[in-house]
Amino acid sequence: MRFSIDSSKVQGELAAPTSKSYTHRAIIVGALSNECIIRRPLLSADTLATVAACEKFGAKIELINGDLHITGIKGKPCVPDDVIDVKNSGTTLRLMTAISSLADGATVLTGDSSIRGRPNQPLIDALNKLNVEVFSTRNNGCAPIVVKGRLKGSTAEIDGSMSSQFISALLMACPLAMEDTILTVKGQMKSRPYVDITIEILSQAGVRILVDEMNGIRFIVPSNQKYDLIDYIVPGDFSSASYLLAAAAMLGSYIIVRGLFPSKQGDSKIIDVLRQMGADVHWDVEKGIVTVKQKTLKGIRFDAGATPDLVPTVAVLAAVAEGVTVIGNAKHVRYKETDRLHAMAVELSKMGIMVKEEPDSLTITGGKPIGADLHGWHDHRIVMALTLAGMVAGNTTIDTVESVSISYPDFFEEMKSIGAKIETLD
């Protein structure tokens, strides 16, 4: 699908969409428990892929009045009777690859063309060291992946520089292993807040993960634990809300976003980013309300190590800010649904913005974006970020807009409700 976007001003009040990251993990932990209710889940293409995968392992999941009611498998996944298709969800693939190791048999996982090109070798290597037989059918570290359980546990190293999802996946599976597991992180661990989210939800299910940071990072996971998540409320999502907050800073008189409470989400850093760039931001942490008012923005230095999903948002903010913004420590952003560093460099350049792309960074000189025909790269975060740039520039088209269903299905309708001028072309 392709949309046209005209110059817009935005103003109003919206509820933050609930968190995709928390929803994925809560569904899986709930499925590994006995009986569980997940309240206010984000129901998107990605999280529904996780629901379908959990059902293939034997969980029963019903949507009742907007909540997910789960009859779980008590830590004992059955062997799926069909291939698990994760669609476009990298999170589902990585987490379910580890969960597959708990089944007493072979599981095959695959996904769409994008998923079949995303790297998973660090997770495959770690699982093999934990006495699971795991291999890529094309020997390239990508899906389709075959997993032959059952997970015994032991010691393993995991490369933390590519994706924190590998670590989260192991932390979710290893408490159910037959022996204790010691997991040592090699290199700099990127996206650490997502691992913290995983540990937070596991803790609420009564699962213990010990973290040793005396010399590097080690996770010590006791074996034969039980999952007991009973009732869980999914928090608001700072990743998705970042587009709403950035819209106010770029082109609105004000926007109020409800449902943003303090949590382990690293992307709450968007509050600090906006303040550093000069926006007028007020966060009532007790009420979970963030108010942003437009002011002249200025360039900053942004370290993307812990918060890769904010890179597209920061890039469009940089495009309209005065001066230069450097987005650094960002090589891992190239391994998302698409190479997001390259995608943002290409598309902002089409809009007349000076962008210097390097292996680990983007350097963006702010200006006045001009209308252009943009490619969304079939990537929800690229599409949503470029929509904001189009609302500044006007006379802009973006394709592959249907990809927003991955994380924020109501994005365009909600943007239009606060003043965005967006029309369907085809």
Tab-separated table of C-alpha atoms in Angstrom:
chain	number	residue	atom	x	y	z
A	1	MET	CA	0.000	0.000	0.000
A	2	ARG	CA	1.054	3.594	-0.642
A	3	PHE	CA	-0.042	6.737	1.200
A	4	SER	CA	0.299	10.419	0.375
A	5	ILE	CA	1.240	12.802	3.168
A	6	ASP	CA	0.766	16.570	3.180
A	7	SER	CA	2.070	19.290	5.492
A	8	SER	CA	0.344	18.904	8.847
A	9	LYS	CA	0.033	20.364	12.308
A	10	VAL	CA	-0.879	18.063	15.155
A	11	GLN	CA	-2.528	18.622	18.517
A	12	GLY	CA	-4.441	16.406	20.887
A	13	GLU	CA	-4.401	13.562	23.380
A	14	LEU	CA	-3.790	9.863	22.756
A	15	ALA	CA	-3.228	6.696	24.751
A	16	ALA	CA	0.135	5.055	24.167
A	17	PRO	CA	-0.107	1.689	22.431
A	18	THR	CA	0.839	-1.138	24.761
A	19	SER	CA	4.289	-2.667	24.569
A	20	LYS	CA	5.170	-5.185	21.878
A	21	SER	CA	8.270	-6.334	23.756
A	22	TYR	CA	6.379	-6.947	26.994
A	23	THR	CA	3.467	-8.595	25.151
A	24	HIS	CA	5.724	-11.128	23.392
A	25	ARG	CA	7.395	-12.128	26.621
A	26	ALA	CA	4.234	-12.186	28.703
A	27	ILE	CA	2.489	-14.485	26.212
A	28	ILE	CA	5.392	-16.940	26.274
A	29	VAL	CA	5.821	-16.865	30.047
A	30	GLY	CA	2.041	-17.212	30.450
A	31	ALA	CA	2.056	-20.180	28.074
A	32	LEU	CA	4.829	-21.846	30.093
A	33	SER	CA	2.765	-21.335	33.265
A	34	ASN	CA	-0.541	-22.951	34.250
A	35	GLU	CA	-3.459	-20.503	34.019
A	36	CYS	CA	-2.781	-16.874	33.126
A	37	ILE	CA	-4.513	-13.683	31.973
A	38	ILE	CA	-2.570	-11.101	29.961
A	39	ARG	CA	-4.365	-7.768	30.201
A	40	ARG	CA	-4.098	-4.964	27.634
A	41	PRO	CA	-1.867	-6.952	25.241
A	42	LEU	CA	-0.730	-5.404	21.984
A	43	LEU	CA	-2.434	-7.430	19.274
A	44	SER	CA	-0.286	-6.901	16.201
A	45	ALA	CA	1.045	-9.128	13.433
A	46	ASP	CA	4.194	-9.865	15.445
A	47	THR	CA	2.534	-10.725	18.746
A	48	LEU	CA	-0.133	-12.809	17.027
A	49	ALA	CA	2.728	-14.829	15.506
A	50	THR	CA	3.881	-15.520	19.075
A	51	VAL	CA	0.343	-16.543	20.070
A	52	ALA	CA	0.190	-18.982	17.147
A	53	ALA	CA	3.597	-20.448	18.025
A	54	CYS	CA	2.623	-20.987	21.671
A	55	GLU	CA	-0.544	-22.737	20.529
A	56	LYS	CA	1.544	-25.101	18.400
A	57	PHE	CA	3.420	-26.055	21.566
A	58	GLY	CA	0.126	-26.970	23.247
A	59	ALA	CA	-1.077	-23.792	24.970
A	60	LYS	CA	-4.719	-22.741	24.624
A	61	ILE	CA	-5.136	-18.994	24.160
A	62	GLU	CA	-8.431	-17.091	23.902
A	63	LEU	CA	-9.115	-13.385	23.419
A	64	ILE	CA	-11.888	-12.355	25.831
A	65	ASN	CA	-12.868	-8.679	26.159
A	66	GLY	CA	-9.456	-7.576	24.928
A	67	ASP	CA	-7.490	-9.804	27.310
A	68	LEU	CA	-5.639	-13.029	26.506
A	69	HIS	CA	-6.740	-15.980	28.640
A	70	ILE	CA	-4.088	-18.696	28.566
A	71	THR	CA	-4.256	-22.328	29.607
A	72	GLY	CA	-0.565	-23.075	29.766
A	73	ILE	CA	1.664	-26.085	29.232
A	74	LYS	CA	3.349	-26.040	32.667
A	75	GLY	CA	6.831	-25.822	31.208
A	76	LYS	CA	6.442	-28.846	28.955
A	77	PRO	CA	6.001	-27.925	25.276
A	78	CYS	CA	4.763	-30.681	23.010
A	79	VAL	CA	6.430	-31.300	19.660
A	80	PRO	CA	4.551	-29.175	17.081
A	81	ASP	CA	2.667	-31.132	14.440
A	82	ASP	CA	3.579	-28.553	11.793
A	83	VAL	CA	6.272	-26.022	10.947
A	84	ILE	CA	6.196	-22.858	13.085
A	85	ASP	CA	5.830	-19.866	10.768
A	86	VAL	CA	6.826	-16.680	12.620
A	87	LYS	CA	5.797	-14.471	9.648
A	88	ASN	CA	7.910	-11.272	9.935
A	89	SER	CA	8.595	-11.469	13.665
A	90	GLY	CA	12.267	-11.747	14.538
A	91	THR	CA	11.416	-11.694	18.238
A	92	THR	CA	9.123	-14.701	17.806
A	93	LEU	CA	11.788	-16.579	15.863
A	94	ARG	CA	14.574	-16.033	18.399
A	95	LEU	CA	12.477	-16.663	21.524
A	96	MET	CA	10.717	-19.681	20.050
A	97	THR	CA	13.944	-21.226	18.807
A	98	ALA	CA	15.026	-21.485	22.441
A	99	ILE	CA	11.598	-22.615	23.667
A	100	SER	CA	11.672	-25.355	20.983
A	101	SER	CA	14.659	-26.850	22.772
A	102	LEU	CA	12.348	-27.831	25.656
A	103	ALA	CA	10.259	-30.147	23.454
A	104	ASP	CA	11.270	-33.808	23.306
A	105	GLY	CA	11.600	-33.974	19.532
A	106	ALA	CA	12.294	-31.849	16.453
A	107	THR	CA	10.801	-28.437	15.678
A	108	VAL	CA	11.165	-26.498	12.420
A	109	LEU	CA	10.901	-22.693	12.468
A	110	THR	CA	10.735	-20.379	9.470
A	111	GLY	CA	9.237	-17.068	8.369
A	112	ASP	CA	8.914	-14.644	5.474
A	113	SER	CA	11.730	-13.616	3.127
A	114	SER	CA	12.984	-10.951	5.539
A	115	ILE	CA	13.143	-13.422	8.429
A	116	ARG	CA	14.957	-15.954	6.248
A	117	GLY	CA	17.736	-13.387	5.817
A	118	ARG	CA	18.198	-12.375	9.465
A	119	PRO	CA	21.183	-13.807	11.392
A	120	ASN	CA	20.782	-16.245	14.280
A	121	GLN	CA	24.139	-18.026	14.443
A	122	PRO	CA	25.054	-16.855	17.983
A	123	LEU	CA	21.844	-18.402	19.347
A	124	ILE	CA	22.329	-21.588	17.323
A	125	ASP	CA	25.898	-21.948	18.617
A	126	ALA	CA	24.894	-21.357	22.247
A	127	LEU	CA	22.060	-23.899	22.139
A	128	ASN	CA	24.384	-26.501	20.663
A	129	LYS	CA	26.770	-25.934	23.580
A	130	LEU	CA	23.813	-26.544	25.917
A	131	ASN	CA	23.390	-30.043	24.455
A	132	VAL	CA	20.629	-29.230	21.977
A	133	GLU	CA	21.009	-30.108	18.292
A	134	VAL	CA	20.217	-26.945	16.314
A	135	PHE	CA	21.052	-26.111	12.709
A	136	SER	CA	20.135	-23.803	9.876
A	137	THR	CA	18.886	-25.815	6.909
A	138	ARG	CA	20.998	-23.690	4.544
A	139	ASN	CA	24.011	-23.568	6.886
A	140	ASN	CA	23.903	-19.751	6.868
A	141	GLY	CA	22.637	-19.082	10.384
A	142	CYS	CA	19.229	-18.026	9.078
A	143	ALA	CA	15.788	-19.650	9.079
A	144	PRO	CA	14.593	-22.261	8.375
A	145	ILE	CA	16.012	-23.558	11.661
A	146	VAL	CA	15.656	-27.084	13.035
A	147	VAL	CA	15.781	-27.643	16.795
A	148	LYS	CA	16.046	-31.118	18.324
A	149	GLY	CA	15.547	-31.108	22.092
A	150	ARG	CA	15.676	-31.672	24.933
A	151	LEU	CA	17.589	-28.848	26.651
A	152	LYS	CA	20.006	-30.231	29.209
A	153	GLY	CA	21.816	-27.077	30.307
A	154	SER	CA	25.532	-26.513	30.945
A	155	THR	CA	27.828	-23.572	30.258
A	156	ALA	CA	27.870	-21.496	27.104
A	157	GLU	CA	29.058	-18.190	25.708
A	158	ILE	CA	26.820	-15.874	23.688
A	159	ASP	CA	27.832	-12.958	21.502
A	160	GLY	CA	25.988	-9.914	22.866
A	161	SER	CA	26.961	-7.491	20.116
A	162	MET	CA	24.367	-8.442	17.493
A	163	SER	CA	21.038	-8.846	19.318
A	164	SER	CA	19.878	-9.039	22.919
A	165	GLN	CA	17.070	-11.333	21.738
A	166	PHE	CA	19.507	-14.270	21.736
A	167	ILE	CA	20.174	-13.722	25.433
A	168	SER	CA	16.486	-13.211	26.276
A	169	ALA	CA	15.646	-16.424	24.437
A	170	LEU	CA	18.101	-18.463	26.493
A	171	LEU	CA	17.023	-16.860	29.759
A	172	MET	CA	13.427	-17.859	29.039
A	173	ALA	CA	14.262	-21.475	28.237
A	174	CYS	CA	17.115	-22.354	30.606
A	175	PRO	CA	15.116	-22.207	33.879
A	176	LEU	CA	13.344	-25.320	32.559
A	177	ALA	CA	16.560	-27.150	31.652
A	178	MET	CA	17.587	-30.364	33.403
A	179	GLU	CA	20.810	-28.848	34.771
A	180	ASP	CA	21.884	-25.389	35.894
A	181	THR	CA	23.119	-23.058	33.153
A	182	ILE	CA	25.881	-20.476	33.213
A	183	LEU	CA	25.668	-18.074	30.290
A	184	THR	CA	28.632	-15.764	29.667
A	185	VAL	CA	28.203	-12.745	27.407
A	186	LYS	CA	31.020	-12.095	24.940
A	187	GLY	CA	31.704	-8.558	23.763
A	188	GLN	CA	29.569	-5.514	24.503
A	189	MET	CA	25.950	-6.437	25.203
A	190	LYS	CA	23.741	-4.269	23.017
A	191	SER	CA	20.105	-3.449	23.836
A	192	ARG	CA	20.550	-4.390	27.517
A	193	PRO	CA	17.135	-2.971	28.549
A	194	TYR	CA	15.367	-5.718	26.589
A	195	VAL	CA	17.170	-8.348	28.648
A	196	ASP	CA	16.120	-6.467	31.782
A	197	ILE	CA	12.504	-6.607	30.554
A	198	THR	CA	12.836	-10.381	30.146
A	199	ILE	CA	14.228	-10.817	33.650
A	200	GLU	CA	11.495	-8.557	35.066
A	201	ILE	CA	8.692	-10.680	33.604
A	202	LEU	CA	10.399	-13.941	34.591
A	203	SER	CA	10.669	-12.626	38.150
A	204	GLN	CA	6.936	-11.930	38.212
A	205	ALA	CA	6.428	-15.593	37.245
A	206	GLY	CA	8.572	-16.689	40.195
A	207	VAL	CA	11.631	-17.539	38.082
A	208	ARG	CA	15.121	-16.728	39.398
A	209	ILE	CA	17.926	-15.410	37.191
A	210	LEU	CA	21.197	-14.469	38.906
A	211	VAL	CA	23.323	-11.770	37.276
A	212	ASP	CA	27.078	-11.654	37.933
A	213	GLU	CA	28.819	-8.515	36.637
A	214	MET	CA	32.105	-8.777	38.509
A	215	ASN	CA	34.121	-9.612	35.371
A	216	GLY	CA	31.968	-8.998	32.341
A	217	ILE	CA	28.397	-10.308	32.454
A	218	ARG	CA	27.316	-13.826	33.435
A	219	PHE	CA	23.790	-15.113	33.894
A	220	ILE	CA	23.429	-18.028	36.308
A	221	VAL	CA	20.159	-19.888	35.764
A	222	PRO	CA	19.036	-22.546	38.266
A	223	SER	CA	17.404	-25.564	36.628
A	224	ASN	CA	14.014	-27.280	37.030
A	225	GLN	CA	12.151	-24.102	37.934
A	226	LYS	CA	8.399	-23.582	37.547
A	227	TYR	CA	6.633	-20.727	35.786
A	228	ASP	CA	3.684	-19.197	37.616
A	229	LEU	CA	2.538	-16.008	35.879
A	230	ILE	CA	-1.102	-15.535	36.879
A	231	ASP	CA	-2.310	-12.036	35.998
A	232	TYR	CA	-0.245	-9.524	34.057
A	233	ILE	CA	-0.955	-6.000	32.765
A	234	VAL	CA	1.106	-4.945	29.726
A	235	PRO	CA	2.556	-1.425	30.081
A	236	GLY	CA	2.502	1.343	27.486
A	237	ASP	CA	5.150	1.195	24.766
A	238	PHE	CA	7.794	3.936	24.584
A	239	SER	CA	9.078	2.653	21.232
A	240	SER	CA	5.752	3.252	19.493
A	241	ALA	CA	4.942	6.343	21.554
A	242	SER	CA	8.209	7.900	20.387
A	243	TYR	CA	6.568	8.752	17.045
A	244	LEU	CA	3.733	10.576	18.782
A	245	LEU	CA	6.091	12.490	21.062
A	246	ALA	CA	8.425	13.337	18.180
A	247	ALA	CA	5.473	14.553	16.089
A	248	ALA	CA	4.659	17.121	18.769
A	249	ALA	CA	8.276	18.276	18.972
A	250	MET	CA	8.532	18.609	15.189
A	251	LEU	CA	5.195	20.016	14.071
A	252	GLY	CA	2.588	20.356	16.794
A	253	SER	CA	1.450	22.855	19.369
A	254	TYR	CA	1.236	20.028	21.910
A	255	ILE	CA	0.487	16.326	22.297
A	256	ILE	CA	-0.486	14.508	25.484
A	257	VAL	CA	0.237	10.777	25.624
A	258	ARG	CA	-1.285	8.688	28.423
A	259	GLY	CA	-0.171	5.304	29.749
A	260	LEU	CA	3.602	5.867	29.884
A	261	PHE	CA	4.786	4.781	33.313
A	262	PRO	CA	8.395	4.101	34.401
A	263	SER	CA	9.509	0.565	33.511
A	264	LYS	CA	12.563	-1.338	32.319
A	265	GLN	CA	12.001	-0.072	28.766
A	266	GLY	CA	15.176	1.490	27.435
A	267	ASP	CA	13.194	3.467	24.894
A	268	SER	CA	11.893	5.705	27.674
A	269	LYS	CA	15.157	7.454	26.804
A	270	ILE	CA	13.115	9.302	24.144
A	271	ILE	CA	12.053	11.648	26.982
A	272	ASP	CA	15.673	12.651	27.618
A	273	VAL	CA	16.445	12.849	23.890
A	274	LEU	CA	13.612	15.309	23.300
A	275	ARG	CA	14.687	17.418	26.263
A	276	GLN	CA	18.309	17.458	25.069
A	277	MET	CA	17.160	18.551	21.616
A	278	GLY	CA	15.232	21.449	23.155
A	279	ALA	CA	11.600	20.274	23.184
A	280	ASP	CA	9.331	21.259	26.071
A	281	VAL	CA	8.618	17.913	27.782
A	282	HIS	CA	6.743	17.198	31.007
A	283	TRP	CA	6.416	13.626	32.321
A	284	ASP	CA	4.054	12.998	35.225
A	285	VAL	CA	5.461	9.610	36.191
A	286	GLU	CA	2.783	8.908	38.804
A	287	LYS	CA	-0.064	9.437	36.334
A	288	GLY	CA	1.845	8.080	33.328
A	289	ILE	CA	1.200	11.220	31.257
A	290	VAL	CA	3.755	12.812	28.926
A	291	THR	CA	3.129	16.255	27.423
A	292	VAL	CA	5.331	17.576	24.611
A	293	LYS	CA	5.213	21.086	23.149
A	294	GLN	CA	7.003	22.215	20.017
A	295	LYS	CA	10.150	24.301	20.261
A	296	THR	CA	13.171	24.825	18.034
A	297	LEU	CA	15.230	21.636	18.089
A	298	LYS	CA	19.014	21.371	18.057
A	299	GLY	CA	21.373	18.564	17.094
A	300	ILE	CA	22.808	16.165	19.690
A	301	ARG	CA	25.023	13.090	19.992
A	302	PHE	CA	22.940	9.939	20.485
A	303	ASP	CA	24.363	6.565	21.582
A	304	ALA	CA	22.124	3.847	20.136
A	305	GLY	CA	23.788	0.958	21.954
A	306	ALA	CA	20.940	0.286	24.384
A	307	THR	CA	18.054	1.675	22.312
A	308	PRO	CA	18.315	0.661	18.630
A	309	ASP	CA	14.577	1.014	17.987
A	310	LEU	CA	14.801	4.761	18.620
A	311	VAL	CA	17.213	5.311	15.726
A	312	PRO	CA	14.564	6.046	13.037
A	313	THR	CA	12.792	8.461	15.405
A	314	VAL	CA	15.986	10.283	16.337
A	315	ALA	CA	16.985	10.424	12.665
A	316	VAL	CA	13.832	12.316	11.647
A	317	LEU	CA	14.146	14.625	14.648
A	318	ALA	CA	17.716	15.307	13.516
A	319	ALA	CA	16.499	16.077	9.986
A	320	VAL	CA	14.581	19.145	11.243
A	321	ALA	CA	16.938	20.169	14.064
A	322	GLU	CA	19.431	23.008	13.876
A	323	GLY	CA	23.012	21.804	13.500
A	324	VAL	CA	24.429	18.295	13.389
A	325	THR	CA	23.239	15.105	15.081
A	326	VAL	CA	25.487	12.058	15.359
A	327	ILE	CA	23.787	8.687	15.932
A	328	GLY	CA	26.591	6.370	17.048
A	329	ASN	CA	27.273	2.881	18.442
A	330	ALA	CA	24.640	1.677	16.000
A	331	LYS	CA	26.045	-1.206	13.945
A	332	HIS	CA	23.477	-3.596	15.438
A	333	VAL	CA	20.699	-1.422	13.946
A	334	ARG	CA	21.646	-2.919	10.588
A	335	TYR	CA	20.318	-6.348	11.678
A	336	LYS	CA	16.674	-5.412	12.186
A	337	GLU	CA	13.748	-5.961	9.770
A	338	THR	CA	15.985	-4.106	7.356
A	339	ASP	CA	19.281	-2.248	7.567
A	340	ARG	CA	17.778	0.759	9.318
A	341	LEU	CA	20.917	2.883	9.207
A	342	HIS	CA	21.101	2.556	5.436
A	343	ALA	CA	17.341	2.918	4.963
A	344	MET	CA	17.157	6.190	6.896
A	345	ALA	CA	20.247	7.542	5.124
A	346	VAL	CA	18.772	6.798	1.694
A	347	GLU	CA	15.283	8.147	2.384
A	348	LEU	CA	16.296	11.335	4.221
A	349	SER	CA	18.760	12.061	1.411
A	350	LYS	CA	15.844	11.921	-1.025
A	351	MET	CA	14.278	14.700	1.067
A	352	GLY	CA	17.305	16.952	0.663
A	353	ILE	CA	18.825	16.243	4.069
A	354	MET	CA	22.598	15.785	4.284
A	355	VAL	CA	23.334	12.355	5.785
A	356	LYS	CA	26.747	10.706	6.152
A	357	GLU	CA	26.461	6.952	6.615
A	358	GLU	CA	29.309	5.023	8.238
A	359	PRO	CA	29.452	1.393	9.424
A	360	ASP	CA	28.481	2.272	12.992
A	361	SER	CA	26.817	5.669	12.691
A	362	LEU	CA	24.790	8.310	10.903
A	363	THR	CA	25.749	11.995	10.876
A	364	ILE	CA	22.747	14.144	9.978
A	365	THR	CA	22.819	17.863	9.253
A	366	GLY	CA	19.388	19.309	9.951
A	367	GLY	CA	17.450	21.419	7.481
A	368	LYS	CA	14.043	21.643	5.819
A	369	PRO	CA	12.940	18.314	4.341
A	370	ILE	CA	11.383	18.514	0.880
A	371	GLY	CA	8.612	16.313	-0.434
A	372	ALA	CA	9.701	13.081	-2.105
A	373	ASP	CA	8.586	9.594	-3.097
A	374	LEU	CA	9.857	7.432	-0.267
A	375	HIS	CA	10.318	3.702	0.169
A	376	GLY	CA	9.219	2.255	3.516
A	377	TRP	CA	11.481	-0.789	3.193
A	378	HIS	CA	8.635	-3.032	4.464
A	379	ASP	CA	9.716	-1.906	7.943
A	380	HIS	CA	7.188	-0.540	10.437
A	381	ARG	CA	9.648	1.763	12.201
A	382	ILE	CA	11.017	3.210	8.953
A	383	VAL	CA	7.468	3.892	7.715
A	384	MET	CA	6.339	5.583	10.931
A	385	ALA	CA	9.467	7.743	11.160
A	386	LEU	CA	9.276	8.814	7.510
A	387	THR	CA	5.608	9.689	7.988
A	388	LEU	CA	6.695	12.403	10.429
A	389	ALA	CA	9.224	13.746	7.921
A	390	GLY	CA	6.499	13.776	5.285
A	391	MET	CA	4.211	15.748	7.593
A	392	VAL	CA	6.923	18.414	7.828
A	393	ALA	CA	7.752	18.445	4.101
A	394	GLY	CA	4.356	17.840	2.496
A	395	ASN	CA	3.894	16.434	-1.016
A	396	THR	CA	5.334	13.083	0.071
A	397	THR	CA	4.421	9.479	-0.683
A	398	ILE	CA	5.475	6.357	1.245
A	399	ASP	CA	5.013	2.761	0.150
A	400	THR	CA	4.828	-0.518	2.131
A	401	VAL	CA	2.784	1.325	4.766
A	402	GLU	CA	0.922	-1.869	5.690
A	403	SER	CA	4.040	-2.856	7.663
A	404	VAL	CA	2.869	-0.736	10.627
A	405	SER	CA	0.623	-3.695	11.516
A	406	ILE	CA	3.769	-5.289	12.962
A	407	SER	CA	3.772	-3.059	16.052
A	408	TYR	CA	1.224	-0.232	15.812
A	409	PRO	CA	-1.802	-1.223	13.691
A	410	ASP	CA	-3.713	1.983	14.508
A	411	PHE	CA	-0.825	4.350	13.800
A	412	PHE	CA	-2.244	6.127	10.755
A	413	GLU	CA	-5.770	6.440	12.126
A	414	GLU	CA	-4.475	7.865	15.393
A	415	MET	CA	-2.179	10.312	13.610
A	416	LYS	CA	-5.094	11.494	11.469
A	417	SER	CA	-7.198	11.943	14.612
A	418	ILE	CA	-4.755	14.597	15.855
A	419	GLY	CA	-4.401	16.413	12.548
A	420	ALA	CA	-2.147	14.444	10.165
A	421	LYS	CA	-3.097	14.817	6.486
A	422	ILE	CA	-2.748	11.297	5.132
A	423	GLU	CA	-4.592	9.705	2.198
A	424	THR	CA	-4.546	6.282	0.591
A	425	LEU	CA	-3.202	6.137	-2.969
A	426	ASP	CA	-3.330	2.412	-3.698
